[in-house]
Short mmCIF file of C-alpha atoms and ligand atoms in Angstrom, two decimals:
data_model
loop_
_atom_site.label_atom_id
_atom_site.label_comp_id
_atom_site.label_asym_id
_atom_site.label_seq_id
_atom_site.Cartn_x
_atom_site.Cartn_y
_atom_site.Cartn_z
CA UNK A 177 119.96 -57.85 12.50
CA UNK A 178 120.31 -58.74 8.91
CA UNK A 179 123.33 -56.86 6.70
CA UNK A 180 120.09 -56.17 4.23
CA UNK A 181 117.25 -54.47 5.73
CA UNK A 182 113.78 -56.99 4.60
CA UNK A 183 112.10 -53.91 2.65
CA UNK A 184 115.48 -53.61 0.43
CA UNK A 185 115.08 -57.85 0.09
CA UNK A 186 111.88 -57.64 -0.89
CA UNK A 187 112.23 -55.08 -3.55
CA UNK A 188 112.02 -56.13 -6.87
CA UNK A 189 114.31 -54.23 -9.14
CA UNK A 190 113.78 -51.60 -11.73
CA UNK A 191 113.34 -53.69 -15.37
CA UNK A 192 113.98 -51.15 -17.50
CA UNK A 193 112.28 -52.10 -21.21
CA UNK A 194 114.56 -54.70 -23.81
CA UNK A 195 117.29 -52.79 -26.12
CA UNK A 196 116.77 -52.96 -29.65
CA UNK A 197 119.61 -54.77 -30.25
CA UNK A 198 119.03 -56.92 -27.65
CA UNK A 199 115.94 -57.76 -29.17
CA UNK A 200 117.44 -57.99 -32.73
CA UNK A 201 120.07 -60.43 -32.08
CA UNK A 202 117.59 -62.68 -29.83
CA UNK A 203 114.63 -62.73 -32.88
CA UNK A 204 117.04 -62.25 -35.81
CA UNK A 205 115.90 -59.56 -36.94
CA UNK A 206 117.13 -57.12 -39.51
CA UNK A 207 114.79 -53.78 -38.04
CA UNK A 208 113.37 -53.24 -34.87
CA UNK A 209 110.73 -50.77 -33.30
CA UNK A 210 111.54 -49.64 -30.24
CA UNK A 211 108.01 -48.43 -28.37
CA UNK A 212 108.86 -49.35 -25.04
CA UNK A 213 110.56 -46.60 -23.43
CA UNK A 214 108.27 -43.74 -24.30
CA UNK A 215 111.39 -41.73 -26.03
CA UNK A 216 111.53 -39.25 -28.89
CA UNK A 217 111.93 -41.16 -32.01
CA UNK A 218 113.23 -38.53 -33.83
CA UNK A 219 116.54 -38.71 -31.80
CA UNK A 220 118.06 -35.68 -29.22
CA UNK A 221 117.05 -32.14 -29.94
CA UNK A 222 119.76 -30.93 -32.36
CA UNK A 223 120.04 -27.46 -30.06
CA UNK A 224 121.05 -29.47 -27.30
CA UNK A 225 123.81 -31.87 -29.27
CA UNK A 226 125.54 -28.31 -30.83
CA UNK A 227 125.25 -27.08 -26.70
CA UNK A 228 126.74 -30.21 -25.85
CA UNK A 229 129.48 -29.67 -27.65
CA UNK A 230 130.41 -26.71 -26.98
CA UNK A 231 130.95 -27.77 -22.89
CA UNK A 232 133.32 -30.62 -23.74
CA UNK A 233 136.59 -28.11 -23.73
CA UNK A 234 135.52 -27.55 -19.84
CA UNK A 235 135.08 -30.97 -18.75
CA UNK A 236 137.85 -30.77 -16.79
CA UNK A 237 136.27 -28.85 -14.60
CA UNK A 238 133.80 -29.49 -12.05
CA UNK A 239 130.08 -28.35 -12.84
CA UNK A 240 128.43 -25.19 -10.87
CA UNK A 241 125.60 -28.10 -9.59
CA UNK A 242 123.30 -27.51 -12.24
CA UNK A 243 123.12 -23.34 -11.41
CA UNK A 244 123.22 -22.61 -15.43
CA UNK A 245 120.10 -24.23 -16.24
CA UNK A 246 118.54 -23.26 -12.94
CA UNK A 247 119.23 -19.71 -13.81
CA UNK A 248 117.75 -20.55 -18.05
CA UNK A 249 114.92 -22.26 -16.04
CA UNK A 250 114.07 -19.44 -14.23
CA UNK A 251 114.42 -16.46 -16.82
CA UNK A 252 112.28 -19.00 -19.42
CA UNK A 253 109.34 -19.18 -16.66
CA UNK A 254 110.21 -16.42 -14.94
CA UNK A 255 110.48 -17.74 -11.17
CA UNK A 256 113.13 -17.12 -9.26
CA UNK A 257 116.43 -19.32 -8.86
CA UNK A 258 115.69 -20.27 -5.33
CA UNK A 259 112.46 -22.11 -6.86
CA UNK A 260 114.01 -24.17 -9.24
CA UNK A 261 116.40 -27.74 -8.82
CA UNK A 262 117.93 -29.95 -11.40
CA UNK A 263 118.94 -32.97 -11.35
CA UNK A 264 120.10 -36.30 -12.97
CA UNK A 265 116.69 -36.86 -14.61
CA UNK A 266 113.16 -36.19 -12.57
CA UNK A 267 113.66 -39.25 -11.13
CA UNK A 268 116.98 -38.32 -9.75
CA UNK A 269 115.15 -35.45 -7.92
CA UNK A 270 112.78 -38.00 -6.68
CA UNK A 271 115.44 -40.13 -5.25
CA UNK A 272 116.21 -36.52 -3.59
CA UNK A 273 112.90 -35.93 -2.79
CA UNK A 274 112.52 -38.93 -1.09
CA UNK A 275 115.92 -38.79 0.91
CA UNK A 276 114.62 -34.95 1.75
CA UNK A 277 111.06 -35.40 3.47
CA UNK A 278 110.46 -38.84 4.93
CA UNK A 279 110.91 -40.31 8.60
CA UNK A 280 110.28 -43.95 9.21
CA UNK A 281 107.18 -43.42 10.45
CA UNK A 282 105.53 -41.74 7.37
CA UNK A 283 103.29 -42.66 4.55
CA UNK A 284 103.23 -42.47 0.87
CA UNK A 285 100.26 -42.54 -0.92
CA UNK A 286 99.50 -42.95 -4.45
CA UNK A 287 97.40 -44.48 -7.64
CA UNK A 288 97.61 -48.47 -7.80
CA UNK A 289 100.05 -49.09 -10.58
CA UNK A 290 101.60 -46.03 -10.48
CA UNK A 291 104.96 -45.22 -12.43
CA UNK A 292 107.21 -47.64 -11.33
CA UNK A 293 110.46 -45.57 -10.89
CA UNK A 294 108.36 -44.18 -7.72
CA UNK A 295 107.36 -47.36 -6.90
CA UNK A 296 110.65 -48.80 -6.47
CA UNK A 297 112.31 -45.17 -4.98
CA UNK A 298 109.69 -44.96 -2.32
CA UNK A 299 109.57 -48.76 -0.81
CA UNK A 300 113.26 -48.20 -0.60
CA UNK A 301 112.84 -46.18 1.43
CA UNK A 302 111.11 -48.83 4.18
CA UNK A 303 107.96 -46.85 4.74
CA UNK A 304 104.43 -47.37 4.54
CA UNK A 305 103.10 -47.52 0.47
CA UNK A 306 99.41 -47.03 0.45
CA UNK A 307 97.51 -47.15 -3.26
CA UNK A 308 94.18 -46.24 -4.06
CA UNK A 309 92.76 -48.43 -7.15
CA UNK A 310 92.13 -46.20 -10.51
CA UNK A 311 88.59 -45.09 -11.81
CA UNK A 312 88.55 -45.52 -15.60
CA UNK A 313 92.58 -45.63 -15.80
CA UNK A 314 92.31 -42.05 -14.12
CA UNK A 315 93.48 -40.97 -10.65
CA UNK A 316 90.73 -41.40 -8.17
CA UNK A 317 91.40 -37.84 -6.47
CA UNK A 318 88.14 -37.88 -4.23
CA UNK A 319 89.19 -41.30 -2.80
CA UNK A 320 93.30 -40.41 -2.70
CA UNK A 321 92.07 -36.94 -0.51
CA UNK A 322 90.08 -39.29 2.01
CA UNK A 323 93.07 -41.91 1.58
CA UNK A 324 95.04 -39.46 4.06
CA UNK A 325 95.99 -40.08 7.30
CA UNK A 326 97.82 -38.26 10.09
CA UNK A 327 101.07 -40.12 8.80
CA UNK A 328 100.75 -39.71 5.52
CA UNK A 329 103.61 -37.41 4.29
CA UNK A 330 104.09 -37.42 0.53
CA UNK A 331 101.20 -37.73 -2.10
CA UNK A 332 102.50 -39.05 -5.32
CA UNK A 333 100.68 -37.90 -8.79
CA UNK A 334 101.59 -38.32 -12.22
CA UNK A 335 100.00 -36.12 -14.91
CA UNK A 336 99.90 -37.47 -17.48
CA UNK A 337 100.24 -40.64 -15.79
CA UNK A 338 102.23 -43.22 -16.93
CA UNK A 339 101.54 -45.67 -17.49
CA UNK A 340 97.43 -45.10 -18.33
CA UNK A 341 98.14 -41.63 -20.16
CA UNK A 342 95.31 -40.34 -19.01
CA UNK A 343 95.32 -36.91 -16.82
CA UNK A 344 93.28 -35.33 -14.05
CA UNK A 345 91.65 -31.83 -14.65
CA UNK A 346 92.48 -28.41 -13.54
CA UNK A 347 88.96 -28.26 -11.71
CA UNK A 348 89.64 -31.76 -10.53
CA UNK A 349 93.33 -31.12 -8.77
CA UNK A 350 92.09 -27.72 -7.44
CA UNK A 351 89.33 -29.45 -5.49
CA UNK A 352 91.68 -32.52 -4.49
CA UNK A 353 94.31 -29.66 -3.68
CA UNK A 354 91.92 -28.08 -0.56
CA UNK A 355 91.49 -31.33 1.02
CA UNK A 356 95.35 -31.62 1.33
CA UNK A 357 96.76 -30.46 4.84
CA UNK A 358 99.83 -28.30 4.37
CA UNK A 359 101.67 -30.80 6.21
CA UNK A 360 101.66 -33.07 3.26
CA UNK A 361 103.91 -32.89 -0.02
CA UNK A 362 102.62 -33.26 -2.95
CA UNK A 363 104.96 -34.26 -5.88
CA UNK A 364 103.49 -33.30 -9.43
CA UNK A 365 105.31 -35.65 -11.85
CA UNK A 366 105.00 -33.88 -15.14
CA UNK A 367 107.29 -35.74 -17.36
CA UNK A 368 104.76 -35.95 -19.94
CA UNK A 369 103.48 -32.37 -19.72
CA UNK A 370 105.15 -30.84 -23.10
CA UNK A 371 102.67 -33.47 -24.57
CA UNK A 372 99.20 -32.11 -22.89
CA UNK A 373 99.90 -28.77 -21.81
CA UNK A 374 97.80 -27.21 -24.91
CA UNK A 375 94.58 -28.76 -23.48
CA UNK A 376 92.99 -26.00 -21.91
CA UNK A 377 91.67 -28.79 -19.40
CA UNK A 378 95.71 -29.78 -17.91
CA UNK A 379 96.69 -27.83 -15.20
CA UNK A 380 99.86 -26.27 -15.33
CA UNK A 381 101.51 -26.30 -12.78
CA UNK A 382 103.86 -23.51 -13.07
CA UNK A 383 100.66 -21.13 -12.50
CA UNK A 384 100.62 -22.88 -8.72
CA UNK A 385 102.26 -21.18 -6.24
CA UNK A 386 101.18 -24.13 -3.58
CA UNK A 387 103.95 -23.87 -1.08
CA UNK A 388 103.19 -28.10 -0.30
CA UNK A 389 103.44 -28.81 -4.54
CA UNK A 390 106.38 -30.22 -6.08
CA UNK A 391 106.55 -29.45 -10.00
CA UNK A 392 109.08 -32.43 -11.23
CA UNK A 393 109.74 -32.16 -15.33
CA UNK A 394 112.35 -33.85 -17.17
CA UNK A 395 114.24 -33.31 -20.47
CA UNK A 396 114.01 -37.89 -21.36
CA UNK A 397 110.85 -37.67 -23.19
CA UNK A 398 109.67 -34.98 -25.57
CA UNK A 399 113.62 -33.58 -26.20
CA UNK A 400 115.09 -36.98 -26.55
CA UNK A 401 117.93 -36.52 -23.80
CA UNK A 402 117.09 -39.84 -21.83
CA UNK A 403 120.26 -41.01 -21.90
CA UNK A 404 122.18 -37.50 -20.50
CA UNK A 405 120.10 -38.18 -17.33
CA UNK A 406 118.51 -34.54 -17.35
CA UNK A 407 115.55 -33.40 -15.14
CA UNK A 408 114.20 -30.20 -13.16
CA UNK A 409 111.63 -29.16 -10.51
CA UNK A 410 109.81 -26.21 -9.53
CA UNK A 411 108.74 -25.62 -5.80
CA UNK A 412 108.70 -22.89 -2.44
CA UNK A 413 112.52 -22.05 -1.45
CA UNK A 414 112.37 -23.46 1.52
CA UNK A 415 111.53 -27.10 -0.30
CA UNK A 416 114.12 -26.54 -3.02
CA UNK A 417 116.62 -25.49 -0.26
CA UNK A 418 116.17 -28.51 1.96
CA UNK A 419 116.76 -30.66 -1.56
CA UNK A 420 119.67 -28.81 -2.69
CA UNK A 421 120.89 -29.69 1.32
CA UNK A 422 120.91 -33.22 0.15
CA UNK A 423 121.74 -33.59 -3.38
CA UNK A 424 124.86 -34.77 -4.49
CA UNK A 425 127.11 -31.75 -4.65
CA UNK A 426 128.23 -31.66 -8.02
CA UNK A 427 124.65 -33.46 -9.90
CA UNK A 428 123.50 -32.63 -12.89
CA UNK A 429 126.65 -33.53 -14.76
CA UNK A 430 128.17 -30.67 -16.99
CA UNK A 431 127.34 -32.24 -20.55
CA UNK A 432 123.85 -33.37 -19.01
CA UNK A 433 123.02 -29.89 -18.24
CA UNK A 434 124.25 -28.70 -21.53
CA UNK A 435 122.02 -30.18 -23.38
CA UNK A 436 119.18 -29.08 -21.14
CA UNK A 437 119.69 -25.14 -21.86
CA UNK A 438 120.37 -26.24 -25.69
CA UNK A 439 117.18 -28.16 -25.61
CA UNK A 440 114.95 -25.14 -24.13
CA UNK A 441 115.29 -23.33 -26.77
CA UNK A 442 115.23 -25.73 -29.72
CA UNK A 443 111.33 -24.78 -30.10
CA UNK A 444 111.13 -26.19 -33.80
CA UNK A 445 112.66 -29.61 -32.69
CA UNK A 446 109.86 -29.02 -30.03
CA UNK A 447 107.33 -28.39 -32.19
CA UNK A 448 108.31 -31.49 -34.86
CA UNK A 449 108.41 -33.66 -32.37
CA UNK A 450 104.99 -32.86 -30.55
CA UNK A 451 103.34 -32.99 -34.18
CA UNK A 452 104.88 -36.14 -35.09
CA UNK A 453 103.71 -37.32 -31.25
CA UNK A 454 100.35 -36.26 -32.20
CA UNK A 455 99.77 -38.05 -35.37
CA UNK A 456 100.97 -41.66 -33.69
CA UNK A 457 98.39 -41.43 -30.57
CA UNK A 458 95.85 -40.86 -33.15
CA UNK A 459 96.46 -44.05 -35.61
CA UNK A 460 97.63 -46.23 -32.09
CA UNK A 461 94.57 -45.26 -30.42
CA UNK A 462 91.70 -45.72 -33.35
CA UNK A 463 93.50 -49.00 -34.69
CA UNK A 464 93.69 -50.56 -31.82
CA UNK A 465 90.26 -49.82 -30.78
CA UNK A 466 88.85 -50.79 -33.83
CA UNK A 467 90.72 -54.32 -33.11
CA UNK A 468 88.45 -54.55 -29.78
CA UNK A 469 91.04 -53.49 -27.52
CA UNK A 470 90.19 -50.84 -24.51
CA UNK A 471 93.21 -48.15 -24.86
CA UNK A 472 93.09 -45.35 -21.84
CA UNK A 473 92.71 -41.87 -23.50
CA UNK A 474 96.29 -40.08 -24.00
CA UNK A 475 97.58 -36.95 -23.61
CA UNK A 476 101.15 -38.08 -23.40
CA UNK A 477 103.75 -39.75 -25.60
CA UNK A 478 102.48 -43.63 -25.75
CA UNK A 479 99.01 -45.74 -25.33
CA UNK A 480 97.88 -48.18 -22.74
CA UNK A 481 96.27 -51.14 -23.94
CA UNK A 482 94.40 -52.90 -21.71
CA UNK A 483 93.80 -57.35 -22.99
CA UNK A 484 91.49 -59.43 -21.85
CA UNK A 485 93.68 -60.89 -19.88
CA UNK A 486 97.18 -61.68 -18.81
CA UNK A 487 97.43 -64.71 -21.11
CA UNK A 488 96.52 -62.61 -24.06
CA UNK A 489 99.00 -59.51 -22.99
CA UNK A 490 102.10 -61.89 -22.92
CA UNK A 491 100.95 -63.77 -25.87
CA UNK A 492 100.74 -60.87 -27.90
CA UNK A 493 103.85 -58.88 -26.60
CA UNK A 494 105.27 -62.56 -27.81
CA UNK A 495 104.09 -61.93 -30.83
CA UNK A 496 105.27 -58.72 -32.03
CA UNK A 497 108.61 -59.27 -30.69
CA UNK A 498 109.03 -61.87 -33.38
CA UNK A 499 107.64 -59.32 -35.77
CA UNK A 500 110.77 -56.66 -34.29
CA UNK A 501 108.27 -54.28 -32.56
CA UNK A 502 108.97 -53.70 -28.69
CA UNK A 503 106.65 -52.53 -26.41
CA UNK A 504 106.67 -52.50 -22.51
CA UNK A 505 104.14 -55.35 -20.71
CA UNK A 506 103.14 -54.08 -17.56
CA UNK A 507 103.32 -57.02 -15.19
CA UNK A 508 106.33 -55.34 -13.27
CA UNK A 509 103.62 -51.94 -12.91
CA UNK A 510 101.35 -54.50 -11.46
CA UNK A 511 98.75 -54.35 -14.72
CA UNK A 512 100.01 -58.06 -15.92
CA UNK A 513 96.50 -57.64 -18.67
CA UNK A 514 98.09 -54.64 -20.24
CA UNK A 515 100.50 -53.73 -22.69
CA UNK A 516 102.24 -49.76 -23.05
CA UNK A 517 103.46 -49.10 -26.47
CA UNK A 518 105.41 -45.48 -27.21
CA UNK A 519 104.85 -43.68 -30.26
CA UNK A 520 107.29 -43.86 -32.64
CA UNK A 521 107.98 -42.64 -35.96
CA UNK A 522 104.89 -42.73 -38.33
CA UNK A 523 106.60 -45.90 -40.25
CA UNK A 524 107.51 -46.86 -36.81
CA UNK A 525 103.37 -46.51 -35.92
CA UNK A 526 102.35 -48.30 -38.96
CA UNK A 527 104.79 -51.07 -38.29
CA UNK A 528 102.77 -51.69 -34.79
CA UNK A 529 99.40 -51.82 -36.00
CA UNK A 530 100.06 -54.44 -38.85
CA UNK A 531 102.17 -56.54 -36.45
CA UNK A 532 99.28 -56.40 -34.22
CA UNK A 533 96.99 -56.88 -36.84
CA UNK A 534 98.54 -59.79 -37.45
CA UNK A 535 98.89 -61.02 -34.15
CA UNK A 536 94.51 -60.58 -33.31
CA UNK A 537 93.51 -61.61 -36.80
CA UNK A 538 96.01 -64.68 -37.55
CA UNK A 539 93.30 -66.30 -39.62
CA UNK A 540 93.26 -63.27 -42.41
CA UNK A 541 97.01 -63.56 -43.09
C1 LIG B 639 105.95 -40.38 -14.91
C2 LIG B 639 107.43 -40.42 -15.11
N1 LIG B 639 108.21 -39.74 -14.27
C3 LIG B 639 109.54 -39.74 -14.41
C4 LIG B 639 110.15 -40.45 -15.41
C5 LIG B 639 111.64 -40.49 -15.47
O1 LIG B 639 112.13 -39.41 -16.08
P1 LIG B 639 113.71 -39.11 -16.05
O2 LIG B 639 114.27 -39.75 -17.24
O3 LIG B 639 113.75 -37.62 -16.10
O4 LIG B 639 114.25 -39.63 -14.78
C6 LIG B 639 109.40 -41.18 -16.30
C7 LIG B 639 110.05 -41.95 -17.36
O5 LIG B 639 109.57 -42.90 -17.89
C8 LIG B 639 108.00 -41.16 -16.14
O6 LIG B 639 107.22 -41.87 -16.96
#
């Protein structure tokens, strides 16, 4: 028997997207644009630095597991404690998650391509991975529902889904929802959902009170904590008390959660930031259509651009490195002919689409 089991050999690790500086010293550069982690350009809330602060006197101490933001959680959406979890970022709840609810002999299922922080979690895990291909960048929920089988035991979906951006409908989960056994788990990732949820057309899932639903929601992307490692989910008791069985005992870390409760109520940071959000997916998504690219419809924080081919994505993430912008290519997703780029600050934006510009059209410059 090996020391390392094959599945953990044949995993290919988490890349996570270049550092600016990185980047800067490599190019010599004097600037860089960094659109390839899908953060908040405009920094951390400011709510959740002054919080932060304030819990650095007690670090001596060892933190209550997260309870104070559970309990802000719960008062804010008005659920009970027992419903809520947080953790060290969504994708620390995952790992949970993960840990919680699967045998050897079960099956996860989700979208080809999906986010690749699952990806990598799950065929840790040495289990079956089954993927059903996308319909116009969406989730294919018809075929994922007929996807199941008797060992399937998690279903994995992203909304908004990184890394298309698109999202699947209220009507369209509902009817996906009924052909799910209760046997199954289904694990909502919602990391993007500050970004869609005033579309009338996202479903919410707070209003779901499916005891088989995992709600997973994160404080990385729209209230700039990535780096305090800062996430939350919503599900039955019985779910969040089977998690809470095997998370590490003292995760979220005290500063980490800190910032959380400072950043729930920093509405105007909220607000700034979902404007500024706004604004970039709208100059990202008509430039680069009007350059002849395909870019999925988004209702999150960045824009998928699909090339006409794998040549073309690595030639042109080639060139805008050398012009200082970064964005993600998404060979390690397993989409090697497209390209994610984040939104970023509207000079940030503009920056892109001239460097692009430049990059389709080298004959006008
Ligand atoms: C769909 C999705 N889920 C989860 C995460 C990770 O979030 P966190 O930083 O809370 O672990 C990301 C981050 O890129 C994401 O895109």
């Amino acid at each position: 028997m090996p020391l390392v089991p094959p599945y953990i050999e044949a995993l290919r690790p988490y890349v996570a997207g270049r550092s600016a500086e990185q980047v800067r010293r490599e190019y010599g550069l004097e600037t860089v644009a960094k659109l390839a982690s899908n953060e908040n350009p405009l920094g951390p809330s400011p709510m959740a630095i002054e919080r932060t602060r304030q819990d650095l006197a007690i670090l001596h101490r060892y933190p209550e597991a997260g309870m104070r933001l559970r309990r802000t959680l719960a008062e804010t959406y008005d659920v009970k404690v027992e419903n809520v979890i947080a953790g060290n970022g969504s994708e620390g709840i995952m790992s949970n998650i993960i840990r919680t609810f699967l045998c050897d002999d079960d099956e996860v299922l989700t979208t080809e391509a999906a986010f690749i922080g699952f990806q990598v979690l799950a065929q840790s895990r040495g289990i079956a991975y089954r993927t059903v291909p996308y319909r116009d960048w969406r989730y294919d929920l018809p075929a994922l529902a007929a996807a199941i089988t008797s060992r399937t035991k998690i279903v994995y979906l992203a909304n908004p889904n990184n890394p298309t951006g698109t999202i699947f409908t209220k009507a369209e989960f509902d009817d996906f929802h009924r052909h799910v056994p209760e046997r199954v788990l289904i694990i909502l990732d919602e990391a993007y959902f500050e970004y869609a949820k005033d579309n009338p057309r996202y479903p919410d899932s707070m209003y779901y009170r499916y005891d088989n639903v995992i709600t997973l929601r994160t404080f990385s992307k729209v209230y700039g904590l990535a780096g305090a490692r800062i996430g939350y989910g919503f599900a039955h008791e019985r779910l969040i008390a089977n998690l809470l069985k095997v998370k590490l005992p003292f995760e979220p870390g005290l500063l980490a959660e800190a910032a959380g409760i400072g950043a729930l109520a920093d509405k105007e940071f909220l607000h700034r930031s979902l404007e500024l959000n706004a604004r970039g997916l709208r100059l990202l998504t008509a430039s680069l259509r009007e350059m002849g690219f395909t870019v999925a419809p988004s209702e999150a924080n960045f824009v998928m651009v699909e090339c006409a081919g794998a040549a073309q994505a690595a030639a042109l993430n080639e060139q805008l490195l050398r012009q200082g912008v970064v964005v993600r290519p998404l060979a390690a997703f397993g989409l090697p002919r497209c390209l994610r780029i984040s939104t970023g600050t509207d000079g940030e934006n503009q920056r892109c689409v001239e460097a692009m510009r430049r990059a389709v059209e080298p004959a006008r410059v």
